[in-house]
Amino acid sequence: MVWSTQEQLAQARKRPQSRAGTLYGALEPIMGAAGGDEPDNRSLLDSLVQRGSLTTETARRHLALIEGFGQVNATLDETYEILLLVRSLPQTYAYIDGAKLLVETRRLAETRFVPERLETTDQVMDAVRKGFAGGADGHGIATAYESLGVRHTTIAETYPSPPDHPYINQVSLAYTLLTFSYSPLVGMRAVGEDVPEGDALLTWMGVWKIIGSVMGIEEGGLPDTFDEARGLWDLIVASPGYGASPEGVQLLRALKEHVASNQKAEQPVDLIGEHGDPTVLALLKS
């Protein structure tokens, strides 16, 4: 069951990225034995079944979602990509733990670091989506494991966190995942763009749930449906971990400067102001 109370959320914020009960932990020995190779989605699911980490039924369900993802993914035009920059990224700055970590690592805190970091993020998310859009023969699971799962572990081990909770915790991870799966669709609907509906929407959410488990997110942070995602989003936004911070303000300012500097017009268009999340923009207004 997805977290539904502030108490559950508060406890989840104390827990780090999880190996227990997630695909991240189940994949660790398999990927370690792969010796640097990138197994395809089907073979990894088969390996998980053979090791007893997944039931045959669950593996088949995962594979069916993956097989349908390519068609759903293809329906999302460049508006989705734009919203990842002007809506989703600023939203991550409103979760205090993530904002503090980004400044600690200097990953987006200064304008001069923004282009490289944005390019890296774009490449990773593009590779993950393409890896699942490739169906059974794609490499989405392996790519997500290395680029999102192992990467977060490495960062968590490198940078110290507060004694009461880690920066990379279950809630910060779940919230970040929602900024890729749920939030852009809300933004697309707001500007009148078509978004996946019905079974297509369930496929979209289902694959992102797989990605989340590969990242090390517990079941409570992985909604099955769009409505569950909305409920989890609202719960997180109402929690103490969400809010304004000096780091969030600094990050948003650097991003705005980057977006403006990349426009050739004498009067740059405020794309973040036009298409960003109004709540976040008001929260992090400098």
Short mmCIF file of C-alpha atoms in Angstrom, two decimals:
data_model
loop_
_atom_site.label_atom_id
_atom_site.label_comp_id
_atom_site.label_asym_id
_atom_site.label_seq_id
_atom_site.Cartn_x
_atom_site.Cartn_y
_atom_site.Cartn_z
CA MET A 1 0.00 0.00 0.00
CA VAL A 2 1.19 3.49 -0.86
CA TRP A 3 1.90 5.74 2.14
CA SER A 4 -1.26 7.56 3.14
CA THR A 5 -0.47 9.27 6.47
CA GLN A 6 2.06 11.85 7.63
CA GLU A 7 3.31 9.40 10.25
CA GLN A 8 4.14 6.84 7.57
CA LEU A 9 5.88 9.57 5.60
CA ALA A 10 7.86 10.75 8.62
CA GLN A 11 9.12 7.21 9.24
CA ALA A 12 9.94 6.71 5.55
CA ARG A 13 12.02 9.90 5.57
CA LYS A 14 14.30 8.25 8.13
CA ARG A 15 14.95 5.26 5.89
CA PRO A 16 17.65 5.29 3.20
CA GLN A 17 17.56 3.77 -0.24
CA SER A 18 16.52 0.15 0.26
CA ARG A 19 17.91 -3.12 -0.97
CA ALA A 20 15.45 -5.22 1.01
CA GLY A 21 12.24 -5.96 -0.85
CA THR A 22 13.18 -3.94 -3.93
CA LEU A 23 14.42 -4.77 -7.39
CA TYR A 24 17.54 -2.78 -6.57
CA GLY A 25 18.59 -5.29 -3.95
CA ALA A 26 17.46 -8.29 -5.99
CA LEU A 27 19.43 -7.13 -9.03
CA GLU A 28 22.66 -6.46 -7.15
CA PRO A 29 24.11 -10.02 -7.33
CA ILE A 30 22.87 -10.50 -10.89
CA MET A 31 24.41 -7.28 -12.16
CA GLY A 32 27.58 -8.02 -10.25
CA ALA A 33 27.88 -11.37 -12.02
CA ALA A 34 27.26 -9.70 -15.41
CA GLY A 35 30.79 -8.35 -15.32
CA GLY A 36 30.03 -4.98 -16.87
CA ASP A 37 27.70 -6.34 -19.55
CA GLU A 38 24.22 -4.84 -19.86
CA PRO A 39 21.66 -7.67 -19.90
CA ASP A 40 18.34 -7.06 -21.61
CA ASN A 41 15.04 -6.67 -19.78
CA ARG A 42 13.81 -10.20 -20.48
CA SER A 43 16.97 -11.93 -19.30
CA LEU A 44 17.07 -9.91 -16.09
CA LEU A 45 13.46 -10.73 -15.29
CA ASP A 46 14.18 -14.40 -16.01
CA SER A 47 17.19 -14.27 -13.69
CA LEU A 48 15.09 -12.71 -10.93
CA VAL A 49 12.57 -15.55 -11.27
CA GLN A 50 15.32 -18.19 -11.19
CA ARG A 51 16.74 -16.69 -8.00
CA GLY A 52 13.30 -16.58 -6.38
CA SER A 53 13.23 -12.77 -6.21
CA LEU A 54 10.14 -12.55 -8.44
CA THR A 55 7.27 -14.90 -9.07
CA THR A 56 6.71 -16.00 -12.64
CA GLU A 57 3.40 -14.13 -12.64
CA THR A 58 4.98 -10.87 -11.49
CA ALA A 59 7.78 -11.17 -14.04
CA ARG A 60 5.23 -11.71 -16.82
CA ARG A 61 3.28 -8.69 -15.63
CA HIS A 62 6.44 -6.56 -15.62
CA LEU A 63 7.35 -7.77 -19.10
CA ALA A 64 3.87 -6.97 -20.43
CA LEU A 65 4.18 -3.42 -19.09
CA ILE A 66 7.62 -3.04 -20.62
CA GLU A 67 6.42 -4.38 -23.97
CA GLY A 68 3.68 -1.75 -24.03
CA PHE A 69 5.84 1.15 -22.90
CA GLY A 70 7.33 2.00 -26.28
CA GLN A 71 3.98 2.84 -27.83
CA VAL A 72 2.95 4.97 -24.85
CA ASN A 73 6.30 6.74 -24.67
CA ALA A 74 6.09 7.59 -28.37
CA THR A 75 2.87 9.56 -27.82
CA LEU A 76 4.66 12.10 -25.61
CA ASP A 77 6.05 14.95 -27.70
CA GLU A 78 8.75 17.48 -26.91
CA THR A 79 6.42 19.22 -24.45
CA TYR A 80 7.20 16.43 -21.97
CA GLU A 81 10.94 17.07 -22.39
CA ILE A 82 10.51 20.81 -21.91
CA LEU A 83 8.43 20.32 -18.79
CA LEU A 84 11.14 18.13 -17.26
CA LEU A 85 13.36 21.22 -17.36
CA VAL A 86 10.98 24.04 -16.52
CA ARG A 87 8.55 22.21 -14.20
CA SER A 88 9.97 18.96 -12.83
CA LEU A 89 13.48 20.12 -12.03
CA PRO A 90 12.39 23.20 -10.05
CA GLN A 91 9.96 20.98 -8.16
CA THR A 92 12.84 18.85 -6.90
CA TYR A 93 14.31 21.99 -5.32
CA ALA A 94 11.23 22.26 -3.09
CA TYR A 95 12.06 19.02 -1.30
CA ILE A 96 14.53 20.29 1.26
CA ASP A 97 16.70 17.17 1.57
CA GLY A 98 17.31 16.99 -2.16
CA ALA A 99 18.02 20.71 -2.45
CA LYS A 100 20.59 20.62 0.35
CA LEU A 101 22.33 17.62 -1.22
CA LEU A 102 22.47 19.26 -4.65
CA VAL A 103 24.16 22.30 -3.17
CA GLU A 104 26.47 20.11 -1.09
CA THR A 105 27.62 18.30 -4.23
CA ARG A 106 27.73 21.58 -6.20
CA ARG A 107 25.71 19.84 -8.89
CA LEU A 108 23.36 22.68 -9.73
CA ALA A 109 24.08 25.42 -7.22
CA GLU A 110 25.99 27.72 -9.56
CA THR A 111 25.06 28.74 -13.09
CA ARG A 112 28.38 27.52 -14.51
CA PHE A 113 27.67 23.97 -13.33
CA VAL A 114 24.11 23.84 -14.67
CA PRO A 115 24.71 22.97 -18.38
CA GLU A 116 26.85 19.91 -17.69
CA ARG A 117 24.52 18.61 -14.99
CA LEU A 118 21.42 19.14 -17.11
CA GLU A 119 23.01 17.36 -20.04
CA THR A 120 23.91 14.41 -17.84
CA THR A 121 20.41 14.21 -16.37
CA ASP A 122 18.83 14.44 -19.82
CA GLN A 123 21.08 11.68 -21.16
CA VAL A 124 20.30 9.39 -18.23
CA MET A 125 16.53 9.82 -18.41
CA ASP A 126 16.56 9.49 -22.20
CA ALA A 127 18.57 6.27 -21.93
CA VAL A 128 16.22 4.88 -19.27
CA ARG A 129 13.08 5.64 -21.29
CA LYS A 130 14.61 4.26 -24.49
CA GLY A 131 15.77 1.19 -22.59
CA PHE A 132 12.19 0.40 -21.61
CA ALA A 133 10.73 1.50 -24.95
CA GLY A 134 12.91 -1.19 -26.50
CA GLY A 135 10.65 -3.81 -24.94
CA ALA A 136 11.94 -7.20 -23.83
CA ASP A 137 15.19 -6.72 -25.76
CA GLY A 138 15.82 -3.24 -24.38
CA HIS A 139 18.12 -2.44 -21.49
CA GLY A 140 15.96 -0.20 -19.34
CA ILE A 141 16.27 -2.22 -16.13
CA ALA A 142 20.06 -2.43 -16.36
CA THR A 143 20.36 1.25 -17.25
CA ALA A 144 18.10 2.32 -14.38
CA TYR A 145 20.02 0.10 -11.97
CA GLU A 146 23.39 1.62 -12.84
CA SER A 147 22.35 5.22 -13.53
CA LEU A 148 19.73 5.70 -10.82
CA GLY A 149 20.22 2.92 -8.27
CA VAL A 150 24.00 2.61 -7.94
CA ARG A 151 24.48 6.33 -8.59
CA HIS A 152 22.31 7.28 -5.62
CA THR A 153 24.12 4.77 -3.41
CA THR A 154 27.48 6.25 -4.38
CA ILE A 155 26.33 9.81 -3.67
CA ALA A 156 24.84 8.78 -0.32
CA GLU A 157 28.09 7.10 0.70
CA THR A 158 30.18 10.09 -0.39
CA TYR A 159 28.32 12.96 1.23
CA PRO A 160 27.37 13.01 4.93
CA SER A 161 23.73 13.45 5.95
CA PRO A 162 22.04 14.83 9.08
CA PRO A 163 22.03 12.40 12.02
CA ASP A 164 18.23 12.12 12.12
CA HIS A 165 17.69 11.19 8.46
CA PRO A 166 19.65 10.70 5.22
CA TYR A 167 19.43 13.24 2.41
CA ILE A 168 18.70 10.39 0.01
CA ASN A 169 15.76 8.84 1.81
CA GLN A 170 12.63 6.98 0.79
CA VAL A 171 10.51 10.13 0.53
CA SER A 172 13.05 12.21 -1.39
CA LEU A 173 13.48 9.34 -3.86
CA ALA A 174 9.73 8.80 -4.25
CA TYR A 175 9.13 12.53 -4.73
CA THR A 176 11.87 12.72 -7.37
CA LEU A 177 10.33 9.79 -9.22
CA LEU A 178 6.95 11.55 -9.23
CA THR A 179 8.54 14.59 -10.88
CA PHE A 180 9.32 12.36 -13.85
CA SER A 181 6.23 10.17 -13.96
CA TYR A 182 3.34 12.21 -12.58
CA SER A 183 4.14 15.92 -12.65
CA PRO A 184 4.91 16.34 -16.39
CA LEU A 185 1.55 14.82 -17.26
CA VAL A 186 -0.17 17.34 -14.99
CA GLY A 187 1.72 20.09 -16.79
CA MET A 188 0.80 18.72 -20.21
CA ARG A 189 -2.86 18.58 -19.29
CA ALA A 190 -2.64 22.19 -18.09
CA VAL A 191 -1.52 23.38 -21.54
CA GLY A 192 -4.05 21.22 -23.40
CA GLU A 193 -1.66 18.49 -24.56
CA ASP A 194 -2.83 14.90 -24.92
CA VAL A 195 -1.56 12.53 -22.27
CA PRO A 196 -1.86 8.75 -21.89
CA GLU A 197 -5.28 7.59 -20.70
CA GLY A 198 -6.84 4.28 -19.67
CA ASP A 199 -4.61 1.24 -20.18
CA ALA A 200 -1.87 3.43 -21.66
CA LEU A 201 -1.73 5.47 -18.47
CA LEU A 202 -1.58 2.29 -16.37
CA THR A 203 1.32 1.10 -18.53
CA TRP A 204 3.13 4.42 -18.07
CA MET A 205 2.68 4.37 -14.30
CA GLY A 206 3.51 0.66 -14.13
CA VAL A 207 6.88 1.04 -15.83
CA TRP A 208 7.78 3.99 -13.61
CA LYS A 209 6.93 1.79 -10.63
CA ILE A 210 9.43 -0.75 -11.91
CA ILE A 211 12.02 2.02 -12.31
CA GLY A 212 11.33 3.16 -8.76
CA SER A 213 11.90 -0.30 -7.34
CA VAL A 214 15.14 -0.55 -9.33
CA MET A 215 16.14 2.75 -7.67
CA GLY A 216 15.59 1.22 -4.25
CA ILE A 217 12.21 2.75 -3.38
CA GLU A 218 9.96 0.75 -1.09
CA GLU A 219 6.46 -0.33 -2.11
CA GLY A 220 4.92 2.51 -0.08
CA GLY A 221 6.50 5.08 -2.38
CA LEU A 222 5.44 3.43 -5.63
CA PRO A 223 1.91 4.27 -6.81
CA ASP A 224 0.20 1.96 -9.30
CA THR A 225 -2.21 4.53 -10.73
CA PHE A 226 -2.32 8.22 -11.57
CA ASP A 227 -4.81 8.84 -8.77
CA GLU A 228 -2.52 7.12 -6.25
CA ALA A 229 0.33 9.28 -7.56
CA ARG A 230 -1.76 12.41 -7.00
CA GLY A 231 -2.53 11.34 -3.45
CA LEU A 232 1.12 10.61 -2.68
CA TRP A 233 2.19 13.90 -4.24
CA ASP A 234 -0.29 15.86 -2.13
CA LEU A 235 0.83 14.00 1.00
CA ILE A 236 4.50 14.83 0.38
CA VAL A 237 3.77 18.48 -0.46
CA ALA A 238 1.97 18.78 2.90
CA SER A 239 4.88 17.23 4.83
CA PRO A 240 7.67 18.98 6.79
CA GLY A 241 10.27 17.80 4.28
CA TYR A 242 8.72 19.97 1.58
CA GLY A 243 9.23 23.71 1.68
CA ALA A 244 11.48 26.68 1.09
CA SER A 245 15.18 26.53 1.85
CA PRO A 246 18.13 28.81 1.02
CA GLU A 247 19.48 25.98 -1.10
CA GLY A 248 16.24 25.66 -3.06
CA VAL A 249 16.19 29.38 -3.77
CA GLN A 250 19.83 29.27 -4.91
CA LEU A 251 19.20 26.32 -7.21
CA LEU A 252 16.15 27.90 -8.85
CA ARG A 253 18.00 31.16 -9.41
CA ALA A 254 20.88 29.35 -11.14
CA LEU A 255 18.46 27.40 -13.35
CA LYS A 256 16.57 30.54 -14.36
CA GLU A 257 19.83 32.26 -15.30
CA HIS A 258 20.82 29.26 -17.40
CA VAL A 259 17.50 29.09 -19.24
CA ALA A 260 17.58 32.83 -19.96
CA SER A 261 21.21 32.76 -21.15
CA ASN A 262 20.43 30.09 -23.74
CA GLN A 263 17.86 32.23 -25.53
CA LYS A 264 18.97 34.45 -28.40
CA ALA A 265 16.17 36.98 -28.06
CA GLU A 266 17.00 40.34 -26.50
CA GLN A 267 14.14 39.79 -24.08
CA PRO A 268 14.30 36.13 -23.03
CA VAL A 269 11.01 34.37 -22.39
CA ASP A 270 10.56 33.26 -18.80
CA LEU A 271 9.80 29.63 -19.64
CA ILE A 272 9.98 28.57 -16.01
CA GLY A 273 7.59 31.36 -15.03
CA GLU A 274 5.16 30.43 -17.80
CA HIS A 275 5.17 26.65 -17.48
CA GLY A 276 6.59 25.90 -14.04
CA ASP A 277 4.68 24.89 -10.94
CA PRO A 278 3.23 28.16 -9.52
CA THR A 279 3.36 26.82 -5.97
CA VAL A 280 7.06 26.03 -6.23
CA LEU A 281 7.88 29.34 -7.90
CA ALA A 282 6.13 31.25 -5.12
CA LEU A 283 7.78 29.09 -2.48
CA LEU A 284 11.31 29.63 -3.83
CA LYS A 285 10.92 33.23 -4.91
CA SER A 286 14.10 35.19 -4.20
#
